[in-house]
PDB file of C-alpha atoms in Angstrom:
ATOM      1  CA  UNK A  10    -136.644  82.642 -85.634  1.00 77.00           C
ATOM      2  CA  UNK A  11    -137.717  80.222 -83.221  1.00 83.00           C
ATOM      3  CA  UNK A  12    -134.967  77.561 -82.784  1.00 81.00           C
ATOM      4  CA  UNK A  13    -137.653  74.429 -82.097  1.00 87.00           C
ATOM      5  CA  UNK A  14    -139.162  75.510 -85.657  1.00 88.00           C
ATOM      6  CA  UNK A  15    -135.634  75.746 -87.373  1.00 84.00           C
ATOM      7  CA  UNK A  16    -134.893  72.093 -86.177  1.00 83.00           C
ATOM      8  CA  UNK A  17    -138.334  70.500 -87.575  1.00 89.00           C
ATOM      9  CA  UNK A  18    -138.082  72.028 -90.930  1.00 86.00           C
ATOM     10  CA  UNK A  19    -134.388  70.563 -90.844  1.00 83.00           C
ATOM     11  CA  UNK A  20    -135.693  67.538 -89.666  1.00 84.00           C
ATOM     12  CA  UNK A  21    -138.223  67.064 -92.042  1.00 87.00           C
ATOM     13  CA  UNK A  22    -135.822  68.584 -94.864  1.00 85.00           C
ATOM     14  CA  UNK A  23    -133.357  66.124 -94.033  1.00 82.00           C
ATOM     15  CA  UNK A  24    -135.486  63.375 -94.631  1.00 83.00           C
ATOM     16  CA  UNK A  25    -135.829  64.387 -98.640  1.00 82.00           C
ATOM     17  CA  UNK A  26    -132.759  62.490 -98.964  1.00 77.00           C
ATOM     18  CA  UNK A  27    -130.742  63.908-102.524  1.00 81.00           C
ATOM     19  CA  UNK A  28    -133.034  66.627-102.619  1.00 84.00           C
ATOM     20  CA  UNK A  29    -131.958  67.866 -99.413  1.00 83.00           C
ATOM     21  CA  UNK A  30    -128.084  67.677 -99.946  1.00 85.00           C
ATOM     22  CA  UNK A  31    -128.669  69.908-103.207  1.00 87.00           C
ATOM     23  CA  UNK A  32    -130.805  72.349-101.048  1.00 89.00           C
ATOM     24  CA  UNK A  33    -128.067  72.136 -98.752  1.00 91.00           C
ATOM     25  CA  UNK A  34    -125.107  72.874-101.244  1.00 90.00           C
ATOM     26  CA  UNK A  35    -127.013  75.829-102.122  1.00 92.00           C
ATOM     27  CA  UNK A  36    -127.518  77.480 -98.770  1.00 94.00           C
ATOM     28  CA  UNK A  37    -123.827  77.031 -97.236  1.00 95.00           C
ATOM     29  CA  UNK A  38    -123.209  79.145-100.601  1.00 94.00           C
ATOM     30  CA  UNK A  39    -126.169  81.754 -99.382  1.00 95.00           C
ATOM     31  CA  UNK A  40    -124.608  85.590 -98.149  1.00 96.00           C
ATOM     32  CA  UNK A  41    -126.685  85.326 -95.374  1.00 96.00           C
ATOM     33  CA  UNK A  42    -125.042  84.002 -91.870  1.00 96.00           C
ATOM     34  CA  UNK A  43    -128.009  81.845 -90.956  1.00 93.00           C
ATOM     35  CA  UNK A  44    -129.031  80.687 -94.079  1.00 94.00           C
ATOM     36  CA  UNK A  45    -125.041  79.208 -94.208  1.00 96.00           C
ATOM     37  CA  UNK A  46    -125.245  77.485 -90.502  1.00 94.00           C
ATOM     38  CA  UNK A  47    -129.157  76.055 -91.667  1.00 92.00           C
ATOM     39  CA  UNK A  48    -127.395  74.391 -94.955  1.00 94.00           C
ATOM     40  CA  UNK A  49    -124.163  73.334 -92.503  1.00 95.00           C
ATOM     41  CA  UNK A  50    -126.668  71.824 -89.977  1.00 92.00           C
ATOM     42  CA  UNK A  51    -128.436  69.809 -92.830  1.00 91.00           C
ATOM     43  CA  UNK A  52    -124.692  68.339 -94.010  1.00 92.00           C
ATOM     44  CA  UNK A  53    -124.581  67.063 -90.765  1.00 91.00           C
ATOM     45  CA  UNK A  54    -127.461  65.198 -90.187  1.00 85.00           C
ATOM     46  CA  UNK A  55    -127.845  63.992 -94.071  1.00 77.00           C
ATOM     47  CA  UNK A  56    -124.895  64.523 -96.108  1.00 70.00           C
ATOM     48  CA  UNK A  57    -122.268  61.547 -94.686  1.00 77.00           C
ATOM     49  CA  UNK A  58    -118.703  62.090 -95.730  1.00 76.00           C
ATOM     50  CA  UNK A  59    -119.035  63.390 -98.932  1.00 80.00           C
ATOM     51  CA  UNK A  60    -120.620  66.571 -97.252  1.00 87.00           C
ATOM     52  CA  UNK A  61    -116.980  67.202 -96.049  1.00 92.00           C
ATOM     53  CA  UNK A  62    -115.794  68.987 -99.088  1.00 91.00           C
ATOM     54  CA  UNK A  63    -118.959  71.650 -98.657  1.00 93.00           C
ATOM     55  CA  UNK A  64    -118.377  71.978 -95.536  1.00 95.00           C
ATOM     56  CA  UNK A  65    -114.517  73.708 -96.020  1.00 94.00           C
ATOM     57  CA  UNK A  66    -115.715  76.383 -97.194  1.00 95.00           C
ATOM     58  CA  UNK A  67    -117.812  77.442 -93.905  1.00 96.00           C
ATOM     59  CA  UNK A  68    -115.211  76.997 -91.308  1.00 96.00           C
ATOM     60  CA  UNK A  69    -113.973  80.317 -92.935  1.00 95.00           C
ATOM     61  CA  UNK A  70    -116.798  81.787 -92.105  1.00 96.00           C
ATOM     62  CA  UNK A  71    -116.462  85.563 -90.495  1.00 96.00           C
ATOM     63  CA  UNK A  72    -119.384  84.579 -88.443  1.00 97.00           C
ATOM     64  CA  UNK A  73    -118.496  82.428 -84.857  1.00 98.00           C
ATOM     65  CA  UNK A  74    -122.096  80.660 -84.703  1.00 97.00           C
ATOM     66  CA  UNK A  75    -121.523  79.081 -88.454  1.00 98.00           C
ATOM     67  CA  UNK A  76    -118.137  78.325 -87.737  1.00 98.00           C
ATOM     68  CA  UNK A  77    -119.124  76.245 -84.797  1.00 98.00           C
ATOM     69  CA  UNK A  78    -122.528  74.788 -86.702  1.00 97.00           C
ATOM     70  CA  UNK A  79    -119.582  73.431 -88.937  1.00 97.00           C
ATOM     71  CA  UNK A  80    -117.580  71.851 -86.490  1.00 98.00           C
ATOM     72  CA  UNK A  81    -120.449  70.366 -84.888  1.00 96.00           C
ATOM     73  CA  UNK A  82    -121.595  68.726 -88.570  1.00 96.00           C
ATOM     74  CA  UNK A  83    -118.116  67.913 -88.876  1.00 96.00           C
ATOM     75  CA  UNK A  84    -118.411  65.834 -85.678  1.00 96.00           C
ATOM     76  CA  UNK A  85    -121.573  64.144 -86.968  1.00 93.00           C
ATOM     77  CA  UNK A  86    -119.967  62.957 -90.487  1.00 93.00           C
ATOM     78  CA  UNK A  87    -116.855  61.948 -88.698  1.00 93.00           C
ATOM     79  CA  UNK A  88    -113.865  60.407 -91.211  1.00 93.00           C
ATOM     80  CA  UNK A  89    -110.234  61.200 -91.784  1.00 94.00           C
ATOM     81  CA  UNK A  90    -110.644  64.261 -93.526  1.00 94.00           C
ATOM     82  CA  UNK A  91    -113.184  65.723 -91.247  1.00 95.00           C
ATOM     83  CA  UNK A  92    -110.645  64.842 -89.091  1.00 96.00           C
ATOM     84  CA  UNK A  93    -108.146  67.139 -90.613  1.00 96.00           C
ATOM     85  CA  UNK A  94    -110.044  69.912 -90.774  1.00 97.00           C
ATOM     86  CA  UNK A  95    -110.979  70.320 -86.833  1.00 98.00           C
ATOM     87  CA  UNK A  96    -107.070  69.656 -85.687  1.00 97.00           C
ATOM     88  CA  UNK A  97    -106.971  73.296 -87.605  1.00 96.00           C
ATOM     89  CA  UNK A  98    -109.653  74.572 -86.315  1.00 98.00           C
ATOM     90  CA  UNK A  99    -108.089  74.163 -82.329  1.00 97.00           C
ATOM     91  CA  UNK A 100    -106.774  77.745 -82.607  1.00 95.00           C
ATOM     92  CA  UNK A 101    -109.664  79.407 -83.733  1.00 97.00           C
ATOM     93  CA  UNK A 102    -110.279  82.940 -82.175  1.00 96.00           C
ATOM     94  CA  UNK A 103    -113.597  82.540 -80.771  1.00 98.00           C
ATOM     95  CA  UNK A 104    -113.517  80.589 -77.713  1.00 98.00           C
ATOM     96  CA  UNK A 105    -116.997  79.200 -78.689  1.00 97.00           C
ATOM     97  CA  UNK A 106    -115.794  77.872 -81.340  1.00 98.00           C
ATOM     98  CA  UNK A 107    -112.606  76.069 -79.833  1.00 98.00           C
ATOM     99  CA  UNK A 108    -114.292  74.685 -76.787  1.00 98.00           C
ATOM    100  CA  UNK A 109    -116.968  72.856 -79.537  1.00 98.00           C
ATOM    101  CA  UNK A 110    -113.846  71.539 -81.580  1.00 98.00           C
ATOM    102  CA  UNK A 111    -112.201  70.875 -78.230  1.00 98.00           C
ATOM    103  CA  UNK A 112    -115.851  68.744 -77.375  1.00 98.00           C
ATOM    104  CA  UNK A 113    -115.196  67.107 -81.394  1.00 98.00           C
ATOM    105  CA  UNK A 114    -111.833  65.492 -81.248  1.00 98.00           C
ATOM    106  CA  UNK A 115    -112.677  64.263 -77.767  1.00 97.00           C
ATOM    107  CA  UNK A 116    -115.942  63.040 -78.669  1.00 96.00           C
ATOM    108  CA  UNK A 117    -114.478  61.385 -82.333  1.00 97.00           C
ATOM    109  CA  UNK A 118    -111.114  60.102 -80.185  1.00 97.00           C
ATOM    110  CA  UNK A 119    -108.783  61.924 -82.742  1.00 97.00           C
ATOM    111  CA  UNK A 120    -105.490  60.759 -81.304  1.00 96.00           C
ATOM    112  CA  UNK A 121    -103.719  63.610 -83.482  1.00 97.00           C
ATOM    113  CA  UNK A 122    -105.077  65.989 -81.122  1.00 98.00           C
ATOM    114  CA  UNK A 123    -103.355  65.081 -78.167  1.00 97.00           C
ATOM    115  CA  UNK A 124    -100.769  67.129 -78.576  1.00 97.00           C
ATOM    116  CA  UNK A 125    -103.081  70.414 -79.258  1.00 97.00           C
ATOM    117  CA  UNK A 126    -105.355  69.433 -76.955  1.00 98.00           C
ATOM    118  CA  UNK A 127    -101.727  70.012 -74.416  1.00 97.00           C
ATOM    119  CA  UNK A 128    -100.606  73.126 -75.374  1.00 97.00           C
ATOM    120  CA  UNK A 129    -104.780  74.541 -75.451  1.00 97.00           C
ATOM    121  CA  UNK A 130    -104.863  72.975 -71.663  1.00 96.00           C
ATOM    122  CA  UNK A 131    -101.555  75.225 -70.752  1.00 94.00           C
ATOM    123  CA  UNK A 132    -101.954  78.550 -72.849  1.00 94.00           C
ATOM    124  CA  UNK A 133    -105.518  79.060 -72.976  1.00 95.00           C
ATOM    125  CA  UNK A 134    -107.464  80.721 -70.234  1.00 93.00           C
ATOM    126  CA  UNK A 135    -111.123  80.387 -70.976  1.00 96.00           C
ATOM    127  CA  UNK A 136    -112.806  78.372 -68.551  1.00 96.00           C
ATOM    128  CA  UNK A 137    -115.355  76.522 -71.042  1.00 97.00           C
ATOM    129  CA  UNK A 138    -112.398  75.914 -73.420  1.00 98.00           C
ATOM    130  CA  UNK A 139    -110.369  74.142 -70.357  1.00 97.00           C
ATOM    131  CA  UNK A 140    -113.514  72.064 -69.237  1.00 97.00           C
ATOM    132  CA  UNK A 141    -114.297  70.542 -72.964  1.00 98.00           C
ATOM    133  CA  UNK A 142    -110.410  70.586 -73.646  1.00 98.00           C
ATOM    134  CA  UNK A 143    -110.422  68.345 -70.383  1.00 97.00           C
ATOM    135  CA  UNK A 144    -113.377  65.843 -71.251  1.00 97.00           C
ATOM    136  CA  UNK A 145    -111.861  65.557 -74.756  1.00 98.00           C
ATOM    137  CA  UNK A 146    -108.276  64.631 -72.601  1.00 98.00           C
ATOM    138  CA  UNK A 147    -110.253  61.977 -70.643  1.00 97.00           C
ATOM    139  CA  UNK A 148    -111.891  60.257 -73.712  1.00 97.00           C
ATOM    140  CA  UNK A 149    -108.565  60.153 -75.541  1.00 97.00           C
ATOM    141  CA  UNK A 150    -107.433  58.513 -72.493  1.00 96.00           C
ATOM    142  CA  UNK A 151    -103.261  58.927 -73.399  1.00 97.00           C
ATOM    143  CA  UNK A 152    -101.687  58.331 -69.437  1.00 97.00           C
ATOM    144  CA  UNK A 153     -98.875  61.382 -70.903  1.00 96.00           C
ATOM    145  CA  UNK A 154    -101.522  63.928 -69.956  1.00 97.00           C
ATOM    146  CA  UNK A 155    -102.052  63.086 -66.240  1.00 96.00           C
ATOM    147  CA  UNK A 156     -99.286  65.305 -64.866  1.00 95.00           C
ATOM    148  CA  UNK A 157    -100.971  68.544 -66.949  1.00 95.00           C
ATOM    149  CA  UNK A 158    -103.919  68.021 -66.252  1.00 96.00           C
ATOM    150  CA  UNK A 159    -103.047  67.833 -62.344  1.00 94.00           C
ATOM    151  CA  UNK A 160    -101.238  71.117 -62.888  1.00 91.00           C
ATOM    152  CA  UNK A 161    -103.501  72.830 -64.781  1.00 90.00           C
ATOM    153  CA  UNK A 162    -106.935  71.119 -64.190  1.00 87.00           C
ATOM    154  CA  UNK A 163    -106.567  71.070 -60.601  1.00 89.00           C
ATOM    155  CA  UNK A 164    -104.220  73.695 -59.476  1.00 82.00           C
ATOM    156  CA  UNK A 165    -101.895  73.778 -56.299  1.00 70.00           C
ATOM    157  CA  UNK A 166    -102.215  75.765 -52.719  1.00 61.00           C
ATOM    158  CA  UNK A 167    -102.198  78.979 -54.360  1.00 67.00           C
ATOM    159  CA  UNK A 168    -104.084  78.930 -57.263  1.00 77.00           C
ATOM    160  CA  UNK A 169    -106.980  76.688 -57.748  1.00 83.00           C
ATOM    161  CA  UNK A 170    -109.305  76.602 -60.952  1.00 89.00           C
ATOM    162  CA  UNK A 171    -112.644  77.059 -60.823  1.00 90.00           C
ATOM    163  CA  UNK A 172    -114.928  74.238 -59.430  1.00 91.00           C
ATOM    164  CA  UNK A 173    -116.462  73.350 -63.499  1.00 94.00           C
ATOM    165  CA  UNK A 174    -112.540  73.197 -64.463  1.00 94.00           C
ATOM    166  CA  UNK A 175    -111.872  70.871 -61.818  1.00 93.00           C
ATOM    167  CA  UNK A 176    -114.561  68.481 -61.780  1.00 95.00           C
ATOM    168  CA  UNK A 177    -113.998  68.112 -65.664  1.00 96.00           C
ATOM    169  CA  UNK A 178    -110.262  67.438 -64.608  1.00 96.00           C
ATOM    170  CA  UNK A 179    -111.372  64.607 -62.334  1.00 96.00           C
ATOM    171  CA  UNK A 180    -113.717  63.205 -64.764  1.00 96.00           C
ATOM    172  CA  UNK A 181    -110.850  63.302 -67.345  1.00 97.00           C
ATOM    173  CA  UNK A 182    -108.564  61.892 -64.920  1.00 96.00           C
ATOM    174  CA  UNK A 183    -111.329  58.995 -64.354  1.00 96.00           C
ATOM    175  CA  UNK A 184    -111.268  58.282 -68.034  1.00 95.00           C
ATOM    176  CA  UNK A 185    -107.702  57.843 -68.327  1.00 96.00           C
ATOM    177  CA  UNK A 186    -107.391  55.656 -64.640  1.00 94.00           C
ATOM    178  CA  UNK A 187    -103.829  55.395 -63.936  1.00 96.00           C
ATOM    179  CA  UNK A 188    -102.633  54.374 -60.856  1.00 96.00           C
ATOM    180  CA  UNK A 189    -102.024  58.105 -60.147  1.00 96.00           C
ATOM    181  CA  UNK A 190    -104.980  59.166 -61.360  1.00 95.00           C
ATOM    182  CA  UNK A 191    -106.923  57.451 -59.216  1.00 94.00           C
ATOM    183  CA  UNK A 192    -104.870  58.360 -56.086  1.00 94.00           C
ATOM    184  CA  UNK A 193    -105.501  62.007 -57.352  1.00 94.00           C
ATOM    185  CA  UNK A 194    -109.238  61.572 -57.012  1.00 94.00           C
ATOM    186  CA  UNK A 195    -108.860  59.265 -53.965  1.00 94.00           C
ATOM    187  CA  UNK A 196    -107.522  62.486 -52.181  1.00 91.00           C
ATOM    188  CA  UNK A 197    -110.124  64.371 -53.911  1.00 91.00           C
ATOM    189  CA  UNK A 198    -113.104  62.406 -51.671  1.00 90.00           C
ATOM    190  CA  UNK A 199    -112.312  65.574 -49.198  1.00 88.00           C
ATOM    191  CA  UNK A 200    -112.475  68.340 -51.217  1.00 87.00           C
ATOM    192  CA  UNK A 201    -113.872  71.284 -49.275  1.00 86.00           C
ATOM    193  CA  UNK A 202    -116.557  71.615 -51.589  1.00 89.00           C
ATOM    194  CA  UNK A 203    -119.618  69.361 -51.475  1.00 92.00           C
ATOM    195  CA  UNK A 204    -120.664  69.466 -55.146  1.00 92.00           C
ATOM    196  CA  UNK A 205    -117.048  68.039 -56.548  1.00 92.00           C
ATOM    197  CA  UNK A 206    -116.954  65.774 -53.190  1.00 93.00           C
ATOM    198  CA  UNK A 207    -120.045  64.548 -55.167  1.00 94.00           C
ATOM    199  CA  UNK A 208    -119.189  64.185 -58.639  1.00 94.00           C
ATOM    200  CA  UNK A 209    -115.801  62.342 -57.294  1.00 94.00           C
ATOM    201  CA  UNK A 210    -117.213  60.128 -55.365  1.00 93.00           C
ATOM    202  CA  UNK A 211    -119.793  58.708 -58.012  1.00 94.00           C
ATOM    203  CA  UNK A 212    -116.417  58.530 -59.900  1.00 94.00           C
ATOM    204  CA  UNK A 213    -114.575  56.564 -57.790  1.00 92.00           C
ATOM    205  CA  UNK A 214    -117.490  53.943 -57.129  1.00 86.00           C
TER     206      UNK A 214
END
């Protein structure tokens, strides 16, 4: 039950090399929720891409925290097929889950996901989904998404995001560095609060 116990026994189960990815086949096949995100867990750190086919099978899942174990070992195995699978995974109905496949294209630079990654920044309205939808934006780094992500990241006079929403939008907007861009965070040196004055001025230097 104890998380730091979970990860050593993964650790050290990971290490038994072929013996591991059979125990690990096994368990993503187990009834039991956390017995499936364990065996997902131990794809990820051990099983390369040919974990990717076992790992189908758990984005299904009916429970959130093994669907987003999976994405997560997705992320880890990286490839064109684990690939595939997140871009589907985008609309999934736990926000939880989203913002970690949101955090997985960005942090794999799937340029397929651009477009997602868009329409996720102007429909969906759950703050941790916009901020790791943003940092994915930023590490993509496509100059097409600077005009949404001023709308949407940082707002206008009459409705203005909250300040983890628009410090990820700067920090995107630092990523992709048009000229714009940077005359967006130039004018954000003055923001009236101190903590994103901060985090934009370590940007801009």
């Amino acid at each position: 039950r104890d998380r730091y116990q979970r990860r050593s026994f993964l650790g050290a189960l990971s290490a038994q090399g072929s013996l591991a990815l059979e125990m690990a086949r096994d368990m993503v096949e187990d009834p039991r929720w956390f017995v499936v995100r364990n065996g997902v867990s131990l794809l990820g750190e051990a099983g390369g891409e040919e974990a990717v086919s076992h790992l189908t099978g758990p984005l299904a899942n009916s429970d959130a925290r093994v669907r987003r174990e999976t994405v997560l070992a997705l992320a880890k195995v990286g490839g064109a097929d684990a690939e595939q699978l997140l871009l589907g995974m985008l609309d999934d109905s736990e926000p939880e889950v989203r913002a970690m496949v949101c955090r997985a294209v960005g942090t794999l630079r799937v340029q397929k996901a651009l477009r997602p990654l868009l329409q996720i920044l102007e429909k969906d309205q759950d703050e941790d989904v916009q901020v790791e939808c943003l940092q994915a934006l930023g590490k993509l780094g496509d100059p097409g998404a600077v005009p949404l992500i001023e709308k949407r990241g940082l707002g206008g006079l009459f409705s203005r995001p909250g300040k983890d929403v628009r410090i990820a939008a700067y920090r995107a907007l630092a990523g992709i560095g048009t000229p714009h861009a940077r005359k967006l965070l130039e004018k954000a040196a003055n923001d009236s609060d101190a903590g994103v004055r901060a985090v934009v001025q370590g940007l801009l230097d």
